[in-house]
């Protein structure tokens, strides 16, 4: 039967996601040596085409599919198989052949390998329903194994983790979270016991294990007799499955029923005497797994900017098609104002993130200066937390640009928001990362001093252009954060803790502005004012998030909701 009425809204569409993206293209043109960029262009264009075309269509078709746990075979044997969705199977193939994990480990590109890898991840992520999650952990596992130099484990796993052959490539899990929680990892309950043959066996429950289909995982457990806390844990390698159908003693209890990332087969596991090998010693597990955390936090930031960009690409397309009150939305001043504000946030987040990517590459290739290393330690929590907050508000606002259609599942738009909401949560919540940032500053605030030095370099790069003022304002933001920090460190430690998030966000936004100013200065020379306009708008949103409200007020407001007044005024 024909629907009544003659109007049907034209849905948004996507073009080549590399060709259409002036931000990533402008950035790559500014930072990468021309001979490298020319080599990369074809690969990036191909991925941009798939991301805006074939993969995007497949993502919409795959919308209702979810991974399925098959606990038993037809004859009652426990198999705990997880069946993945068609989109994820295709994503796994592309991830291997495109070298989404392999690229920085292949050597030929040196530190630039990280830039190419993450430019690809940025194009791949928003059309593949968070297949970036297992890839992030795989990258983190390869980096962690290489850092610790356990040659047997390196030989066994790293060639697999970094393979470009879809048949050979392994992904890796990272099993940290237990029922005791995901933040305070030091109170983990899993025990490691040596059996009579001297093998280590793990007993415990892992409460939130993404990438449960991976053939290996890195995890933490407490060797018997070790003290409490993170220092008493050890980092273990677990082979989950192997040749000829061999399976370790691991039971999949159930898959998690999550708000988003529905394609990610996150599971609860019982380690029932699972065989494991220590990666590096039998203590200091939390410290030993930090290379993993720093890599996955960088992935998290790249996925955040990528999701912001996708939501904006769709909203921009829709704005040109949607006619209301007699004109397309793209002619409406308030709609343009809204989109421009979102673009400014995304653009600043983009440059902050790729600065972290550059520094990670330089650090891994021993090319980073002392200042850059100090900067990177602080930047990793800062960029993860800053972009994690941005992505939820940007994507939420972007789907509002579709009106009711943004709230309807089969447009594919609500997925954007659900999948964004995980980004400030996993890999360290905003508050946990804010506390990590305080630690990462060093006793004398060396991290912040390094930030300021890097920021001043951007001011010099923008000198004599209209963008100089932006860079200067970014440096001033860092200086205000520094003054706050000095006062807070001299005062009540609880007030310092209470202000940690405001400090982190101020530092993140100020540094982002300096980096955007550098890009703006470069673009101005080529006649493109858009990065400058983005920087001005971002500045207008404000850099400062520094708080100075009395602690007692927070306690009264946060917890006390009794109707009666404790003592009459
Ligand atoms: C889209 C891509 C996304 C990726 C998908 C992944 C999906 C997986 C889902 C998950 O698994 S989410 C769970 C992830 N869990 C976390 O991110 C943990 C969050 N909690 C923290 O980060 C806490 O700060 C921490 C567990 C590290 C605190 O534990 P402790 O036991 O209090 O450790 P402590 O004393 O702070 O740090 C121990 C040592 O490590 C110290 O060094 P020293 O021993 O030399 O003093 C720290 O300085 C050092 N350290 C801590 N964090 C570090 C670090 N070093 C370098 N980098 C860091 N980030």
Coordinates of C-alpha atoms and ligand atoms in Angstrom, one line a residue:
X1 CA 0.0 0.0 0.0
X2 CA 1.2 3.5 -0.8
X3 CA 2.0 5.7 2.1
X4 CA -0.2 8.8 2.3
X5 CA 1.4 12.2 1.7
X6 CA 4.0 12.9 -0.9
X7 CA 7.0 14.0 1.2
X8 CA 9.8 11.8 2.2
X9 CA 12.9 13.1 3.8
X10 CA 16.2 12.4 2.0
X11 CA 18.6 10.8 4.5
X12 CA 22.1 12.0 5.1
X13 CA 24.9 10.5 3.0
X14 CA 28.6 10.2 3.2
X15 CA 31.3 10.7 0.6
X16 CA 34.9 9.6 0.6
X17 CA 35.7 10.1 4.3
X18 CA 39.3 11.0 3.5
X19 CA 38.8 13.3 0.5
X20 CA 36.0 15.1 2.3
X21 CA 38.0 15.7 5.5
X22 CA 39.9 19.0 5.4
X23 CA 41.0 18.6 9.0
X24 CA 42.9 15.3 8.6
X25 CA 44.2 16.2 5.2
X26 CA 45.4 19.7 6.3
X27 CA 47.1 18.2 9.4
X28 CA 48.9 15.4 7.4
X29 CA 50.0 18.0 4.9
X30 CA 51.5 20.2 7.6
X31 CA 53.3 17.5 9.6
X32 CA 54.4 14.7 7.3
X33 CA 57.3 14.7 4.9
X34 CA 55.9 15.0 1.3
X35 CA 57.4 11.7 0.1
X36 CA 55.6 9.7 2.9
X37 CA 52.4 11.5 2.5
X38 CA 52.3 10.7 -1.3
X39 CA 52.8 7.1 -0.5
X40 CA 50.0 7.1 2.1
X41 CA 47.5 9.0 0.1
X42 CA 46.2 6.0 -1.9
X43 CA 45.8 3.8 1.2
X44 CA 44.0 6.6 3.1
X45 CA 41.7 7.4 0.1
X46 CA 40.8 3.7 -0.2
X47 CA 39.9 3.4 3.4
X48 CA 38.0 6.7 3.2
X49 CA 36.0 5.3 0.3
X50 CA 35.1 2.1 2.2
X51 CA 34.3 4.0 5.4
X52 CA 31.8 6.3 3.7
X53 CA 30.5 3.7 1.3
X54 CA 30.6 -0.1 1.5
X55 CA 31.3 -0.3 5.3
X56 CA 28.8 2.4 6.2
X57 CA 26.1 0.6 4.2
X58 CA 27.1 -2.7 5.8
X59 CA 27.0 -1.1 9.3
X60 CA 23.4 0.1 8.7
X61 CA 22.4 -3.4 7.5
X62 CA 24.1 -5.1 10.4
X63 CA 22.4 -2.9 12.9
X64 CA 20.3 -5.5 14.6
X65 CA 23.0 -8.2 14.7
X66 CA 24.8 -8.9 18.0
X67 CA 27.4 -11.4 19.1
X68 CA 26.0 -14.6 20.5
X69 CA 27.4 -16.9 23.2
X70 CA 27.0 -20.6 22.5
X71 CA 27.9 -22.2 25.8
X72 CA 27.4 -25.9 24.8
X73 CA 27.6 -28.0 21.6
X74 CA 24.6 -30.0 20.6
X75 CA 25.9 -33.0 22.7
X76 CA 26.3 -31.1 25.9
X77 CA 30.0 -30.4 25.8
X78 CA 31.0 -26.9 27.1
X79 CA 32.4 -24.9 24.3
X80 CA 31.8 -21.2 25.2
X81 CA 31.9 -20.1 21.6
X82 CA 31.2 -16.5 20.7
X83 CA 29.7 -15.9 17.3
X84 CA 30.6 -12.5 15.9
X85 CA 28.5 -10.4 13.5
X86 CA 29.2 -10.1 9.8
X87 CA 30.3 -6.5 10.1
X88 CA 32.9 -7.5 12.7
X89 CA 34.2 -10.4 10.6
X90 CA 34.7 -8.0 7.7
X91 CA 36.3 -5.4 10.1
X92 CA 38.7 -8.0 11.3
X93 CA 39.8 -8.8 7.8
X94 CA 40.3 -5.1 6.9
X95 CA 42.1 -4.4 10.1
X96 CA 44.7 -7.0 9.4
X97 CA 45.3 -6.2 5.7
X98 CA 45.4 -2.4 6.4
X99 CA 47.9 -3.0 9.2
X100 CA 45.8 -1.1 11.7
X101 CA 47.9 -2.7 14.5
X102 CA 50.9 -3.8 12.4
X103 CA 51.9 -0.4 10.9
X104 CA 53.9 1.1 13.7
X105 CA 55.7 -2.2 14.4
X106 CA 56.9 -2.7 10.8
X107 CA 59.9 -0.4 11.2
X108 CA 60.0 1.2 7.8
X109 CA 58.2 4.4 8.9
X110 CA 59.9 4.9 12.2
X111 CA 58.0 7.3 14.5
X112 CA 55.7 8.3 11.6
X113 CA 54.2 4.8 11.7
X114 CA 52.0 5.9 14.6
X115 CA 50.7 8.9 12.5
X116 CA 49.8 6.7 9.6
X117 CA 48.3 4.0 11.8
X118 CA 46.1 6.4 13.7
X119 CA 45.0 8.3 10.5
X120 CA 43.7 4.9 9.3
X121 CA 42.1 4.1 12.6
X122 CA 40.4 7.5 12.5
X123 CA 38.8 6.6 9.1
X124 CA 38.0 3.0 10.0
X125 CA 36.5 3.4 13.5
X126 CA 33.1 5.0 12.9
X127 CA 31.9 2.5 10.3
X128 CA 32.9 -0.7 12.1
X129 CA 31.0 -0.6 15.4
X130 CA 33.9 -0.4 17.7
X131 CA 36.1 -3.1 16.3
X132 CA 38.7 -0.6 17.4
X133 CA 38.3 -2.0 20.9
X134 CA 40.0 -5.4 20.3
X135 CA 42.5 -3.7 18.1
X136 CA 43.4 -1.2 20.8
X137 CA 44.1 -4.0 23.2
X138 CA 46.1 -5.9 20.6
X139 CA 48.3 -2.9 20.0
X140 CA 48.6 -2.4 23.8
X141 CA 49.6 -6.1 24.3
X142 CA 52.2 -6.0 21.6
X143 CA 53.7 -2.8 23.1
X144 CA 53.6 -4.3 26.6
X145 CA 55.3 -7.5 25.6
X146 CA 58.0 -5.6 23.7
X147 CA 58.6 -3.2 26.6
X148 CA 59.2 -6.0 29.1
X149 CA 61.5 -8.0 26.8
X150 CA 60.3 -11.5 27.6
X151 CA 61.7 -13.1 24.5
X152 CA 59.7 -16.3 24.6
X153 CA 56.4 -14.5 24.8
X154 CA 57.6 -11.9 22.2
X155 CA 58.5 -14.6 19.8
X156 CA 55.2 -16.4 20.3
X157 CA 52.8 -13.6 20.3
X158 CA 54.1 -10.4 18.7
X159 CA 54.4 -11.7 15.1
X160 CA 50.8 -12.8 15.4
X161 CA 49.5 -9.5 17.0
X162 CA 51.2 -7.5 14.3
X163 CA 50.4 -9.7 11.3
X164 CA 48.7 -8.4 8.2
X165 CA 47.4 -11.8 7.3
X166 CA 43.8 -12.2 8.5
X167 CA 44.4 -15.9 9.0
X168 CA 47.4 -15.5 11.2
X169 CA 46.6 -12.3 13.1
X170 CA 45.6 -12.6 16.7
X171 CA 43.8 -10.0 18.7
X172 CA 44.5 -9.8 22.5
X173 CA 42.3 -9.3 25.5
X174 CA 43.2 -7.1 28.4
X175 CA 41.5 -8.5 31.5
X176 CA 41.8 -6.1 34.4
X177 CA 38.4 -5.3 35.8
X178 CA 37.1 -7.6 38.5
X179 CA 33.9 -7.5 40.6
X180 CA 35.8 -5.2 43.0
X181 CA 35.8 -2.6 40.2
X182 CA 37.6 -1.3 37.1
X183 CA 39.4 1.7 38.6
X184 CA 41.1 0.5 41.8
X185 CA 42.8 -2.4 40.1
X186 CA 45.1 -3.0 43.1
X187 CA 42.3 -4.7 45.0
X188 CA 41.9 -7.5 42.4
X189 CA 41.1 -10.9 43.9
X190 CA 42.4 -13.3 41.2
X191 CA 45.0 -15.6 42.7
X192 CA 48.0 -17.2 40.9
X193 CA 49.0 -20.5 42.3
X194 CA 51.9 -22.7 41.1
X195 CA 50.9 -26.4 40.5
X196 CA 53.1 -29.3 41.3
X197 CA 54.7 -29.1 37.8
X198 CA 55.7 -25.5 38.5
X199 CA 53.0 -24.0 36.1
X200 CA 51.2 -20.9 37.2
X201 CA 47.4 -21.3 37.3
X202 CA 44.9 -18.5 37.8
X203 CA 41.8 -18.6 39.9
X204 CA 39.2 -15.8 39.9
X205 CA 36.6 -13.9 38.1
X206 CA 37.2 -11.2 35.4
X207 CA 34.1 -9.1 35.3
X208 CA 34.5 -7.0 32.2
X209 CA 36.6 -8.6 29.5
X210 CA 36.2 -7.2 26.0
X211 CA 37.7 -9.1 23.1
X212 CA 36.7 -12.4 24.7
X213 CA 37.2 -14.1 21.3
X214 CA 40.9 -13.3 21.3
X215 CA 43.4 -16.2 21.4
X216 CA 45.4 -14.5 24.1
X217 CA 45.1 -12.0 26.9
X218 CA 47.2 -10.0 29.4
X219 CA 45.8 -10.0 32.9
X220 CA 46.7 -9.4 36.5
X221 CA 46.7 -11.9 39.4
X222 CA 48.2 -12.1 42.9
X223 CA 50.8 -14.8 43.3
X224 CA 50.2 -16.6 46.6
X225 CA 51.9 -15.0 49.6
X226 CA 52.2 -11.6 47.8
X227 CA 51.1 -8.5 49.7
X228 CA 47.9 -6.5 49.1
X229 CA 47.7 -3.7 46.5
X230 CA 48.9 -3.2 43.0
X231 CA 52.5 -4.0 43.8
X232 CA 51.5 -7.5 45.0
X233 CA 49.9 -8.3 41.6
X234 CA 51.8 -9.7 38.7
X235 CA 51.3 -9.4 35.0
X236 CA 50.4 -12.7 33.3
X237 CA 50.1 -13.9 29.7
X238 CA 47.2 -16.2 29.1
X239 CA 46.8 -18.4 26.0
X240 CA 43.1 -18.6 25.7
X241 CA 42.9 -21.1 22.9
X242 CA 45.3 -22.8 20.5
X243 CA 45.9 -25.4 17.9
X244 CA 43.6 -28.4 17.5
X245 CA 40.8 -26.9 19.5
X246 CA 42.8 -26.7 22.7
X247 CA 41.1 -24.4 25.3
X248 CA 42.5 -23.0 28.5
X249 CA 40.5 -23.5 31.8
X250 CA 38.3 -20.4 31.3
X251 CA 34.6 -20.3 31.4
X252 CA 32.5 -17.6 29.8
X253 CA 29.7 -16.9 32.3
X254 CA 27.7 -14.5 30.2
X255 CA 27.9 -11.6 27.8
X256 CA 27.3 -8.2 29.2
X257 CA 24.1 -6.3 28.4
X258 CA 25.5 -2.9 27.7
X259 CA 24.2 0.6 26.8
X260 CA 26.4 0.7 23.7
X261 CA 29.3 -1.1 22.0
X262 CA 26.8 -3.9 21.4
X263 CA 28.9 -5.6 18.8
X264 CA 31.8 -5.9 21.3
X265 CA 31.4 -9.3 23.0
X266 CA 32.2 -8.2 26.5
X267 CA 32.0 -11.1 28.9
X268 CA 32.3 -12.2 32.5
X269 CA 34.9 -15.0 32.8
X270 CA 35.8 -17.5 35.4
X271 CA 39.5 -18.5 35.5
X272 CA 39.3 -22.0 36.8
X273 CA 42.9 -22.8 37.2
X274 CA 43.8 -21.2 33.8
X275 CA 47.4 -21.8 32.7
X276 CA 49.3 -18.5 32.6
X277 CA 52.9 -17.3 32.3
X278 CA 54.4 -14.3 34.2
X279 CA 55.4 -11.6 31.7
X280 CA 57.9 -9.8 33.9
X281 CA 58.6 -10.9 37.5
X282 CA 56.0 -11.7 40.2
X283 CA 55.2 -8.3 41.5
X284 CA 54.5 -4.7 40.3
X285 CA 51.6 -5.9 38.1
X286 CA 49.9 -2.5 37.9
X287 CA 53.0 -0.7 36.9
X288 CA 53.8 -3.5 34.4
X289 CA 50.5 -3.1 32.6
X290 CA 50.7 0.6 32.1
X291 CA 52.2 0.5 28.6
X292 CA 48.9 -1.2 27.6
X293 CA 46.9 1.5 29.3
X294 CA 48.8 4.3 27.6
X295 CA 48.3 2.8 24.2
X296 CA 44.6 2.0 24.6
X297 CA 44.0 5.6 26.0
X298 CA 45.5 7.0 22.8
X299 CA 43.2 4.8 20.8
X300 CA 40.3 6.0 22.9
X301 CA 41.1 9.6 22.0
X302 CA 41.5 8.8 18.3
X303 CA 38.1 7.0 18.4
X304 CA 36.6 10.0 20.1
X305 CA 37.7 12.5 17.5
X306 CA 36.7 10.1 14.8
X307 CA 33.2 9.7 16.2
X308 CA 32.8 13.5 16.5
X309 CA 33.8 13.9 12.9
X310 CA 31.3 11.2 11.7
X311 CA 28.4 12.8 13.6
X312 CA 29.3 16.2 12.0
X313 CA 29.7 14.7 8.5
X314 CA 26.2 13.3 8.8
X315 CA 24.7 16.5 10.3
X316 CA 26.3 18.6 7.6
X317 CA 24.9 16.4 4.9
X318 CA 21.5 16.6 6.5
X319 CA 21.6 20.4 6.9
X320 CA 21.8 20.8 3.1
X321 CA 18.9 18.5 2.5
X322 CA 16.4 19.2 5.3
X323 CA 14.0 22.0 4.5
X324 CA 12.0 23.5 7.3
X325 CA 10.3 26.8 7.7
X326 CA 10.8 27.6 4.0
X327 CA 14.6 27.0 3.8
X328 CA 17.3 24.3 4.1
X329 CA 18.8 24.1 7.6
X330 CA 22.1 25.2 6.0
X331 CA 20.5 28.6 5.5
X332 CA 19.5 29.0 9.1
X333 CA 21.7 31.2 11.2
X334 CA 21.0 29.3 14.5
X335 CA 21.7 25.9 12.9
X336 CA 24.9 27.1 11.4
X337 CA 25.9 28.6 14.7
X338 CA 25.3 25.2 16.4
X339 CA 27.3 23.2 13.8
X340 CA 30.2 25.7 13.8
X341 CA 30.5 25.3 17.6
X342 CA 30.7 21.6 17.3
X343 CA 33.2 21.8 14.5
X344 CA 35.4 24.0 16.7
X345 CA 35.4 21.5 19.6
X346 CA 36.1 18.6 17.3
X347 CA 38.9 20.4 15.5
X348 CA 40.7 21.3 18.8
X349 CA 40.3 17.7 20.0
X350 CA 41.7 16.5 16.8
X351 CA 45.0 18.4 17.1
X352 CA 45.4 17.6 20.8
X353 CA 45.0 13.9 19.9
X354 CA 47.4 13.8 17.0
X355 CA 50.0 15.6 19.2
X356 CA 49.8 12.6 21.6
X357 CA 50.1 10.3 18.6
X358 CA 53.2 12.0 17.4
X359 CA 54.8 12.0 20.8
X360 CA 53.9 8.3 21.3
X361 CA 55.7 7.4 18.1
X362 CA 58.7 9.5 19.0
X363 CA 58.9 8.0 22.4
X364 CA 58.8 4.5 21.1
X365 CA 61.6 5.2 18.7
X366 CA 63.8 6.9 21.3
X367 CA 63.5 10.2 19.4
X368 CA 61.6 12.1 22.0
X369 CA 63.3 14.8 24.0
X370 CA 63.2 14.9 27.8
X371 CA 60.5 17.6 27.6
X372 CA 58.5 15.5 25.1
X373 CA 58.6 12.5 27.4
X374 CA 57.4 14.5 30.4
X375 CA 54.7 16.0 28.1
X376 CA 53.5 12.6 26.9
X377 CA 53.1 11.2 30.4
X378 CA 50.7 14.1 31.3
X379 CA 49.2 14.3 27.8
X380 CA 47.9 10.7 27.7
X381 CA 45.4 11.0 30.5
X382 CA 44.7 14.6 29.5
X383 CA 43.8 13.8 25.9
X384 CA 41.8 10.7 26.8
X385 CA 39.7 12.6 29.3
X386 CA 39.3 15.8 27.4
X387 CA 38.2 14.1 24.1
X388 CA 36.0 11.6 26.1
X389 CA 34.0 14.5 27.5
X390 CA 33.9 16.3 24.1
X391 CA 32.6 13.4 22.2
X392 CA 29.5 12.8 24.3
X393 CA 28.4 16.4 24.1
X394 CA 29.3 16.9 20.4
X395 CA 27.6 13.7 19.3
X396 CA 24.5 14.4 21.5
X397 CA 24.2 17.8 19.9
X398 CA 24.9 16.5 16.4
X399 CA 22.0 14.0 16.7
X400 CA 19.8 16.7 17.9
X401 CA 20.5 18.4 14.6
X402 CA 18.2 15.7 13.1
X403 CA 15.3 16.4 15.3
X404 CA 13.2 13.3 16.0
X405 CA 15.1 11.3 13.3
X406 CA 18.1 11.4 15.5
X407 CA 16.2 9.5 18.2
X408 CA 15.0 6.7 15.9
X409 CA 17.0 3.5 15.8
X410 CA 16.9 2.6 12.2
X411 CA 18.4 5.8 11.1
X412 CA 21.6 4.5 12.7
X413 CA 22.0 7.8 14.6
X414 CA 21.3 6.8 18.2
X415 CA 24.1 4.3 17.9
X416 CA 26.5 7.2 17.6
X417 CA 25.6 8.5 21.0
X418 CA 25.5 5.1 22.7
X419 CA 28.9 4.2 21.4
X420 CA 30.3 7.6 22.3
X421 CA 29.2 7.2 26.0
X422 CA 31.7 4.4 26.6
X423 CA 34.7 6.7 25.7
X424 CA 34.7 8.7 28.9
X425 CA 34.1 5.5 30.9
X426 CA 36.4 2.7 29.9
X427 CA 40.2 2.9 30.0
X428 CA 39.9 5.2 33.1
X429 CA 37.0 7.4 33.9
X430 CA 37.4 11.2 33.7
X431 CA 37.9 11.4 37.5
X432 CA 40.4 8.6 37.7
X433 CA 42.4 10.1 34.8
X434 CA 42.2 13.5 36.5
X435 CA 43.9 12.0 39.5
X436 CA 46.4 10.2 37.3
X437 CA 47.2 13.6 35.7
X438 CA 48.0 15.0 39.1
X439 CA 50.4 12.1 39.6
X440 CA 51.8 12.5 36.1
X441 CA 52.8 16.1 36.8
X442 CA 55.7 15.1 38.9
X443 CA 56.7 16.5 42.3
X444 CA 57.9 19.8 40.9
X445 CA 55.1 20.1 38.3
X446 CA 57.6 19.0 35.6
X447 CA 54.8 17.8 33.3
X448 CA 53.1 21.2 33.3
X449 CA 56.4 22.9 32.7
X450 CA 56.9 20.6 29.7
X451 CA 53.4 21.4 28.4
X452 CA 54.2 25.1 28.6
X453 CA 57.4 24.7 26.7
X454 CA 55.6 22.8 23.9
X455 CA 52.8 25.4 23.9
X456 CA 55.4 28.2 23.6
X457 CA 56.8 26.5 20.5
X458 CA 53.4 26.8 19.0
X459 CA 53.3 30.5 19.8
X460 CA 56.6 30.9 18.0
X461 CA 55.2 28.9 15.0
X462 CA 52.2 31.2 14.8
X463 CA 54.3 34.4 15.4
X464 CA 53.3 37.3 13.1
X465 CA 50.0 35.7 12.0
X466 CA 46.4 36.2 13.2
X467 CA 46.7 32.9 15.0
X468 CA 49.5 34.1 17.3
X469 CA 46.9 35.6 19.7
X470 CA 45.2 32.2 20.0
X471 CA 48.4 30.5 20.9
X472 CA 49.2 33.2 23.4
X473 CA 45.8 32.7 25.0
X474 CA 46.5 29.0 25.2
X475 CA 49.8 29.6 27.0
X476 CA 48.0 31.9 29.5
X477 CA 45.5 29.1 30.1
X478 CA 48.3 26.8 31.1
X479 CA 49.8 29.5 33.3
X480 CA 46.5 30.0 35.1
X481 CA 46.3 26.2 35.6
X482 CA 49.9 26.3 37.0
X483 CA 49.1 29.1 39.4
X484 CA 46.0 27.2 40.6
X485 CA 48.1 24.1 41.0
X486 CA 50.7 25.8 43.1
X487 CA 48.1 27.3 45.5
X488 CA 46.2 24.0 45.7
X489 CA 49.4 22.0 46.5
X490 CA 50.1 24.4 49.3
X491 CA 46.6 24.0 50.7
X492 CA 44.2 21.2 51.8
X493 CA 45.0 18.0 49.7
X494 CA 41.3 17.3 49.5
X495 CA 40.7 20.6 47.7
X496 CA 43.5 19.6 45.3
X497 CA 41.8 16.3 44.6
X498 CA 38.4 18.1 44.2
X499 CA 39.8 20.4 41.6
X500 CA 41.7 17.7 39.6
X501 CA 39.1 17.4 36.8
X502 CA 38.9 21.2 36.4
X503 CA 42.7 21.3 36.2
X504 CA 42.9 18.5 33.7
X505 CA 40.3 20.0 31.4
X506 CA 41.8 23.5 31.6
X507 CA 45.2 22.1 30.7
X508 CA 43.7 20.0 27.9
X509 CA 41.7 22.8 26.4
X510 CA 44.6 25.3 26.6
X511 CA 47.0 22.9 24.9
X512 CA 44.5 22.1 22.3
X513 CA 44.1 25.8 21.5
X514 CA 47.9 26.2 21.0
X515 CA 48.0 23.2 18.7
X516 CA 45.0 24.5 16.7
X517 CA 46.7 27.9 16.5
X518 CA 49.8 26.3 14.9
X519 CA 47.6 24.6 12.3
X520 CA 45.7 27.9 11.8
X521 CA 49.0 29.8 11.1
X522 CA 50.0 27.2 8.6
X523 CA 46.6 27.2 6.9
X524 CA 46.5 31.0 6.8
X525 CA 49.6 31.0 4.6
X526 CA 47.6 28.8 2.2
X527 CA 44.6 31.1 2.2
X528 CA 42.4 28.9 4.5
X529 CA 40.9 30.7 7.4
X530 CA 38.8 27.9 8.8
X531 CA 41.2 26.6 11.4
X532 CA 41.6 30.2 12.7
X533 CA 37.9 30.5 12.9
X534 CA 37.6 27.2 14.7
X535 CA 40.3 28.4 17.2
X536 CA 38.5 31.6 17.9
X537 CA 35.2 29.8 18.5
X538 CA 36.9 27.2 20.7
X539 CA 38.4 30.0 22.7
X540 CA 35.0 31.7 23.0
X541 CA 33.7 28.4 24.6
X542 CA 36.2 29.0 27.3
X543 CA 39.4 27.4 28.4
X544 CA 39.1 27.6 32.2
X545 CA 37.4 24.9 34.1
X546 CA 39.4 25.6 37.3
X547 CA 37.2 25.2 40.4
X548 CA 37.5 26.9 43.8
X549 CA 34.2 26.0 45.5
X550 CA 34.5 25.2 49.2
X551 CA 34.6 21.4 49.9
X552 CA 31.9 21.5 52.6
X553 CA 29.5 22.9 50.0
X554 CA 30.1 20.0 47.7
X555 CA 29.4 17.5 50.5
X556 CA 26.2 19.3 51.5
X557 CA 24.9 19.4 47.9
X558 CA 26.2 16.0 46.8
X559 CA 24.9 13.8 49.6
X560 CA 22.5 15.5 52.0
X561 CA 19.0 15.4 50.6
X562 CA 17.0 15.2 53.8
X563 CA 13.9 17.4 53.8
X564 CA 14.4 18.8 57.3
X565 CA 17.0 21.4 58.0
X566 CA 19.7 20.2 60.3
X567 CA 19.9 23.3 62.4
X568 CA 17.6 26.4 62.0
X569 CA 19.4 29.4 60.6
Ligands
LIG1 C1 38.3 2.5 21.5 C2 39.5 2.0 22.2 C3 39.2 1.6 23.6 C4 40.0 0.5 24.2 C5 39.1 -0.6 24.6 C6 39.5 -1.3 25.8 C7 38.4 -2.0 26.4 C8 38.7 -2.6 27.7 C9 37.9 -2.2 28.8 C10 38.6 -2.1 30.1 O1 39.4 -3.0 30.4 S1 38.4 -0.8 31.0 C11 39.4 -0.9 32.4 C12 40.6 -0.2 32.2 N1 41.2 0.1 33.5 C13 41.8 1.2 33.7 O2 42.1 2.0 32.8 C14 42.3 1.4 35.1 C15 41.9 2.7 35.7 N2 42.7 2.9 36.9 C16 43.9 3.5 36.9 O3 44.4 3.9 35.8 C17 44.5 3.7 38.2 O4 45.1 5.0 38.2 C18 45.6 2.6 38.6 C19 45.0 1.3 38.4 C20 46.8 2.7 37.6 C21 45.9 2.9 40.0 O5 46.4 1.7 40.6 P1 47.4 1.7 41.9 O6 47.6 0.3 42.3 O7 47.0 2.7 42.9 O8 48.7 2.1 41.1 P2 49.7 3.4 41.3 O9 50.4 3.3 42.6 O10 48.9 4.6 41.1 O11 50.7 3.2 40.1 C22 51.6 2.1 40.1 C23 52.8 2.5 39.3 O12 52.4 2.7 38.0 C24 53.3 3.9 39.8 O13 54.7 3.9 39.5 P3 55.8 3.7 40.7 O14 55.6 2.3 41.2 O15 57.1 3.9 40.0 O16 55.5 4.8 41.7 C25 52.6 4.8 38.8 O17 53.3 6.0 38.6 C26 52.7 4.0 37.5 N3 51.6 4.4 36.7 C27 50.3 4.4 36.9 N4 49.6 4.8 35.8 C28 50.5 5.0 34.9 C29 51.8 4.8 35.4 N5 52.9 4.9 34.6 C30 52.8 5.3 33.4 N6 51.6 5.5 32.8 C31 50.4 5.4 33.5 N7 49.3 5.7 32.9

